PDB file of C-alpha atoms in Angstrom:
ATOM      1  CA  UNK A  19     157.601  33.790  29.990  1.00  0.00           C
ATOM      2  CA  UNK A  20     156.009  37.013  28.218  1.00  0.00           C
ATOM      3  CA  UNK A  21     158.025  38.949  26.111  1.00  0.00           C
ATOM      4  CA  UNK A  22     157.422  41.611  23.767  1.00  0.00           C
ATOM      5  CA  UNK A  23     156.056  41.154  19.932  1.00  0.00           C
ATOM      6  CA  UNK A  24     157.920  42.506  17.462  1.00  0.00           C
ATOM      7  CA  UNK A  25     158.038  43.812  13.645  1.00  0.00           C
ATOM      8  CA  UNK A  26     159.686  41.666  10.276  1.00  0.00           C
ATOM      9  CA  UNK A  27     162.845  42.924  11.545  1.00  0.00           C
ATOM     10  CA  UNK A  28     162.617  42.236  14.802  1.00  0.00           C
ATOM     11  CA  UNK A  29     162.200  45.504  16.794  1.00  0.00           C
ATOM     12  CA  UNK A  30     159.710  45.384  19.563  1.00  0.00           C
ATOM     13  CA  UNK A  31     156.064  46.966  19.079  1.00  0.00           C
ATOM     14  CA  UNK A  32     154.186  48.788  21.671  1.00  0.00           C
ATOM     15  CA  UNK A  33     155.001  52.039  23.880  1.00  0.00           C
ATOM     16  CA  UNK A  34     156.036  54.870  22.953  1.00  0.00           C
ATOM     17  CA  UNK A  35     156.868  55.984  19.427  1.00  0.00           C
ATOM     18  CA  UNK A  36     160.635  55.908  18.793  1.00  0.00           C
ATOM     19  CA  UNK A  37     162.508  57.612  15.706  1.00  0.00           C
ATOM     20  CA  UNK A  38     164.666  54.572  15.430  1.00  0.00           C
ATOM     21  CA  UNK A  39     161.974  52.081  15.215  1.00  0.00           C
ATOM     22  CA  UNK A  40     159.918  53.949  12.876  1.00  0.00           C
ATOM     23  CA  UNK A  41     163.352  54.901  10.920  1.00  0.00           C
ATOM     24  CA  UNK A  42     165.694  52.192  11.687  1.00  0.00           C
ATOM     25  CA  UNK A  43     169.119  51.187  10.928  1.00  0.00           C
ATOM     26  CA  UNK A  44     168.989  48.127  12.243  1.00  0.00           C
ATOM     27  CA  UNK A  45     167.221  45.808  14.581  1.00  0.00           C
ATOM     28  CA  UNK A  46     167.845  47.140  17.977  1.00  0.00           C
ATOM     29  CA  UNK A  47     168.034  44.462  20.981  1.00  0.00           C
ATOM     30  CA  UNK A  48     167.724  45.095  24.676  1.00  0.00           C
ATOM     31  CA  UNK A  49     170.424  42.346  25.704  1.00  0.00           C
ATOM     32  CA  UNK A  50     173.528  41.181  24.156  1.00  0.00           C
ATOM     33  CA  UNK A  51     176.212  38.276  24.198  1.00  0.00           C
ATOM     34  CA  UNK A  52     179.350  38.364  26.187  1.00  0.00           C
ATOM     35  CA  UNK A  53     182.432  38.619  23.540  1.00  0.00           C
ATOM     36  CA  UNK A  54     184.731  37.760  25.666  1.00  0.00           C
ATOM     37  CA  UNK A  55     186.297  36.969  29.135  1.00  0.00           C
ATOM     38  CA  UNK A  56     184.851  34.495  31.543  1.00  0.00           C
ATOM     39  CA  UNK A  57     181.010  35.052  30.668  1.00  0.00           C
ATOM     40  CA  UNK A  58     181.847  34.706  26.806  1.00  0.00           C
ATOM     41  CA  UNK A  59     178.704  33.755  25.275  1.00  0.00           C
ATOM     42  CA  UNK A  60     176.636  34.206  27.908  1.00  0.00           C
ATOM     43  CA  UNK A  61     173.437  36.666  27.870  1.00  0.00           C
ATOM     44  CA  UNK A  62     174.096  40.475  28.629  1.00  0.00           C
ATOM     45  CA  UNK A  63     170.507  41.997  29.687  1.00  0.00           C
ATOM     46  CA  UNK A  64     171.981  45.389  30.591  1.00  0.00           C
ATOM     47  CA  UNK A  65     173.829  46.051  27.764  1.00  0.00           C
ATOM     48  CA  UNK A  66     171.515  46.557  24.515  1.00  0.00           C
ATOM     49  CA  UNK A  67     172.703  45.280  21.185  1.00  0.00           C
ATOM     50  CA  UNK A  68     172.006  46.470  17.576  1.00  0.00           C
ATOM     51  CA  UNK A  69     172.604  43.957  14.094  1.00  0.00           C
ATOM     52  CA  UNK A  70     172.908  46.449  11.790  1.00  0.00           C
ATOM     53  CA  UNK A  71     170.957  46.366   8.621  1.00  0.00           C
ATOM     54  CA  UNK A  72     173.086  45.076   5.074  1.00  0.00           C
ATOM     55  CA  UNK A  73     173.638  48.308   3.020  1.00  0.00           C
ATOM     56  CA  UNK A  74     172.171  47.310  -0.279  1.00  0.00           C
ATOM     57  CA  UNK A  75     170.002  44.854  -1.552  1.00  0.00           C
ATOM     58  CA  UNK A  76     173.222  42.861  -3.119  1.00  0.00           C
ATOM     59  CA  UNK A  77     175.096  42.568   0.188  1.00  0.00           C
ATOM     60  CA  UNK A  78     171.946  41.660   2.055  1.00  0.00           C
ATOM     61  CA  UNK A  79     171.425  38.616  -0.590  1.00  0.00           C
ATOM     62  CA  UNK A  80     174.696  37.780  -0.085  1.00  0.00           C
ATOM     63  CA  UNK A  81     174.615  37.239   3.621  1.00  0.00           C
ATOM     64  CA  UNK A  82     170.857  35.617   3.155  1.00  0.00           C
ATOM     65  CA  UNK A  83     169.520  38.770   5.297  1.00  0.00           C
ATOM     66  CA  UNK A  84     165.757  38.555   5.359  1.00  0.00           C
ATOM     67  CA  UNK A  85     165.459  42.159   6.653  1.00  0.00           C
ATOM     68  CA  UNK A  86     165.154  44.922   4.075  1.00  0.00           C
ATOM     69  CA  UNK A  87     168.611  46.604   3.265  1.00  0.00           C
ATOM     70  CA  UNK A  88     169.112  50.523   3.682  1.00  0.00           C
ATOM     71  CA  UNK A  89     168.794  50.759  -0.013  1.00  0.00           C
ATOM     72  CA  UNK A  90     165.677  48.861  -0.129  1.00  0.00           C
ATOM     73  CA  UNK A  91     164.105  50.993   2.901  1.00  0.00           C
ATOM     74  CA  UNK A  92     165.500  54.627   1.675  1.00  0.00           C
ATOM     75  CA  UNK A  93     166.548  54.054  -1.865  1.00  0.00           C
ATOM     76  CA  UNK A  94     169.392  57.022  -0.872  1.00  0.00           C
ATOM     77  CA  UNK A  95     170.250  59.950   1.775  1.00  0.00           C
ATOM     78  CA  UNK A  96     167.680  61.781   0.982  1.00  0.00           C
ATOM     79  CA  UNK A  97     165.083  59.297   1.664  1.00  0.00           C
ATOM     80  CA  UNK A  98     166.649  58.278   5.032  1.00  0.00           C
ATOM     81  CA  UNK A  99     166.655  62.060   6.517  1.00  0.00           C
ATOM     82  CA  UNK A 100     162.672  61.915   5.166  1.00  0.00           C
ATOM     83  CA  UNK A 101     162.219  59.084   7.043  1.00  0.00           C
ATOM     84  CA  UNK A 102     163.430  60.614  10.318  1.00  0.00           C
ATOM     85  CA  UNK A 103     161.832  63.549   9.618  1.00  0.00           C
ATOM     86  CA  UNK A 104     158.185  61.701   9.310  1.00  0.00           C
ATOM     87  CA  UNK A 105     158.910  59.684  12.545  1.00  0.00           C
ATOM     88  CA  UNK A 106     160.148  63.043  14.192  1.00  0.00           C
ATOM     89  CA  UNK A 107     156.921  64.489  13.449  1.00  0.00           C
ATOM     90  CA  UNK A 108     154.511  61.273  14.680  1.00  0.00           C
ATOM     91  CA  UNK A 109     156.236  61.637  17.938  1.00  0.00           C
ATOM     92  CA  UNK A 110     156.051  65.065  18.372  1.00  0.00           C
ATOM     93  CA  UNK A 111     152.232  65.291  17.380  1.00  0.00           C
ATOM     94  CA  UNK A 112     151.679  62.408  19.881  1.00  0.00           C
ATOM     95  CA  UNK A 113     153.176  64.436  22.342  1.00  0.00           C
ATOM     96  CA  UNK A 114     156.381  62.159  22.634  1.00  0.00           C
ATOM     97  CA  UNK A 115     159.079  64.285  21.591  1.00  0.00           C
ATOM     98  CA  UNK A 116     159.649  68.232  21.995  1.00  0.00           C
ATOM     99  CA  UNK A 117     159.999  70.117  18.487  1.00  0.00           C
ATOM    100  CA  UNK A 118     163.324  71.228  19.742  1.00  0.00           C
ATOM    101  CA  UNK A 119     164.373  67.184  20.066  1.00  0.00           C
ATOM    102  CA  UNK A 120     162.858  66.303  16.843  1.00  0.00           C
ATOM    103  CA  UNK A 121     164.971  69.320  15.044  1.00  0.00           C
ATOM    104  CA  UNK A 122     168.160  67.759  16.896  1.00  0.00           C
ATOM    105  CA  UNK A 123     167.277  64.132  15.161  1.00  0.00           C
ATOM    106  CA  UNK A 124     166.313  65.662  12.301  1.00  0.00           C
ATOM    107  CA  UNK A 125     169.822  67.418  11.741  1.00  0.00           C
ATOM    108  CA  UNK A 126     171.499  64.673  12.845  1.00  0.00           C
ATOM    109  CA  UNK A 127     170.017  62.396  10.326  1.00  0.00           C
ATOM    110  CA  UNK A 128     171.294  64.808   7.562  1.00  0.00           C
ATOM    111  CA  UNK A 129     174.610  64.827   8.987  1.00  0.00           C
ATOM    112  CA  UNK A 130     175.064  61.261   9.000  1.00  0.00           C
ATOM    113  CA  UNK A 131     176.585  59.504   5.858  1.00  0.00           C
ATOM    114  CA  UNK A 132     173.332  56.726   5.711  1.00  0.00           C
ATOM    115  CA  UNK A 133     173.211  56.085   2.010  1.00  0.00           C
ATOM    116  CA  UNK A 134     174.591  59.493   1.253  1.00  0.00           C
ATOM    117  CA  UNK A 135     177.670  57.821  -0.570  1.00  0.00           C
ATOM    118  CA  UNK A 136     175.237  54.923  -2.295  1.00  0.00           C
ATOM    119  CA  UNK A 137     175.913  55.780  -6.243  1.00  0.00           C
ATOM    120  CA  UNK A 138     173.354  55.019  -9.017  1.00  0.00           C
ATOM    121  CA  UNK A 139     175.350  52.342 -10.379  1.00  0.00           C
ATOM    122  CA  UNK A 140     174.779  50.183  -6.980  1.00  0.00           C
ATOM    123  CA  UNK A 141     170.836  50.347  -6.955  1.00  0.00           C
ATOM    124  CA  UNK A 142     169.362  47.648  -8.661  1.00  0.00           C
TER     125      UNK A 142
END
């Protein structure tokens, strides 16, 4: 069986450049597990999954988390929309992504709360 490689946290390399795997929140899966009903526990390949990343570098260590926490990756909001924005911009000079797209995900990423609640006194 072949399947895909993939990066420290688990997100598949290769194809086309994605703002979520160059800016992610998580490590996104193409399958899940059944929750529930008859096929509980059972593999899901048409219903993607995501395990979100811890939020800080405290709560990561405390569920033994090997990926790098939100904090860790973005420090705060700020850093996080930057991100995006970088990733946006790779796409869209590859030729992956219209301007008008990248300005959507852009915004978007500045609207979201990511780390834009993370106070001082929680970065280690």
């Amino acid at each position: 069986m072949k399947v895909p490689r993939v990066d420290a946290d688990g997100n598949e390399l290769g194809g086309v450049p994605v703002v979520l795997r160059d800016a992610p929140l998580g490590t996104y899966l193409g399958w899940n597990l059944v929750a529930s009903g008859f096929h509980q526990g059972k593999l899901c390949n048409y219903a993607a999954g995501m395990v979100p990343f811890a939020r800080t570098k405290a709560e990561r260590m405390a569920n033994g988390d090997t990926r790098l926490s939100l904090e860790e990756r973005y420090t705060d909001h700020a850093g996080y929309v930057e991100a995006v924005t970088a990733a946006a911009a790779k796409a869209v000079t590859q030729g992956f992504l219209l301007k008008a797209d990248a300005d959507k995900l852009i915004a978007q990423a500045a609207a979201s709360n990511v780390l834009a609640v993370l106070t001082t006194a929680s970065v280690r």
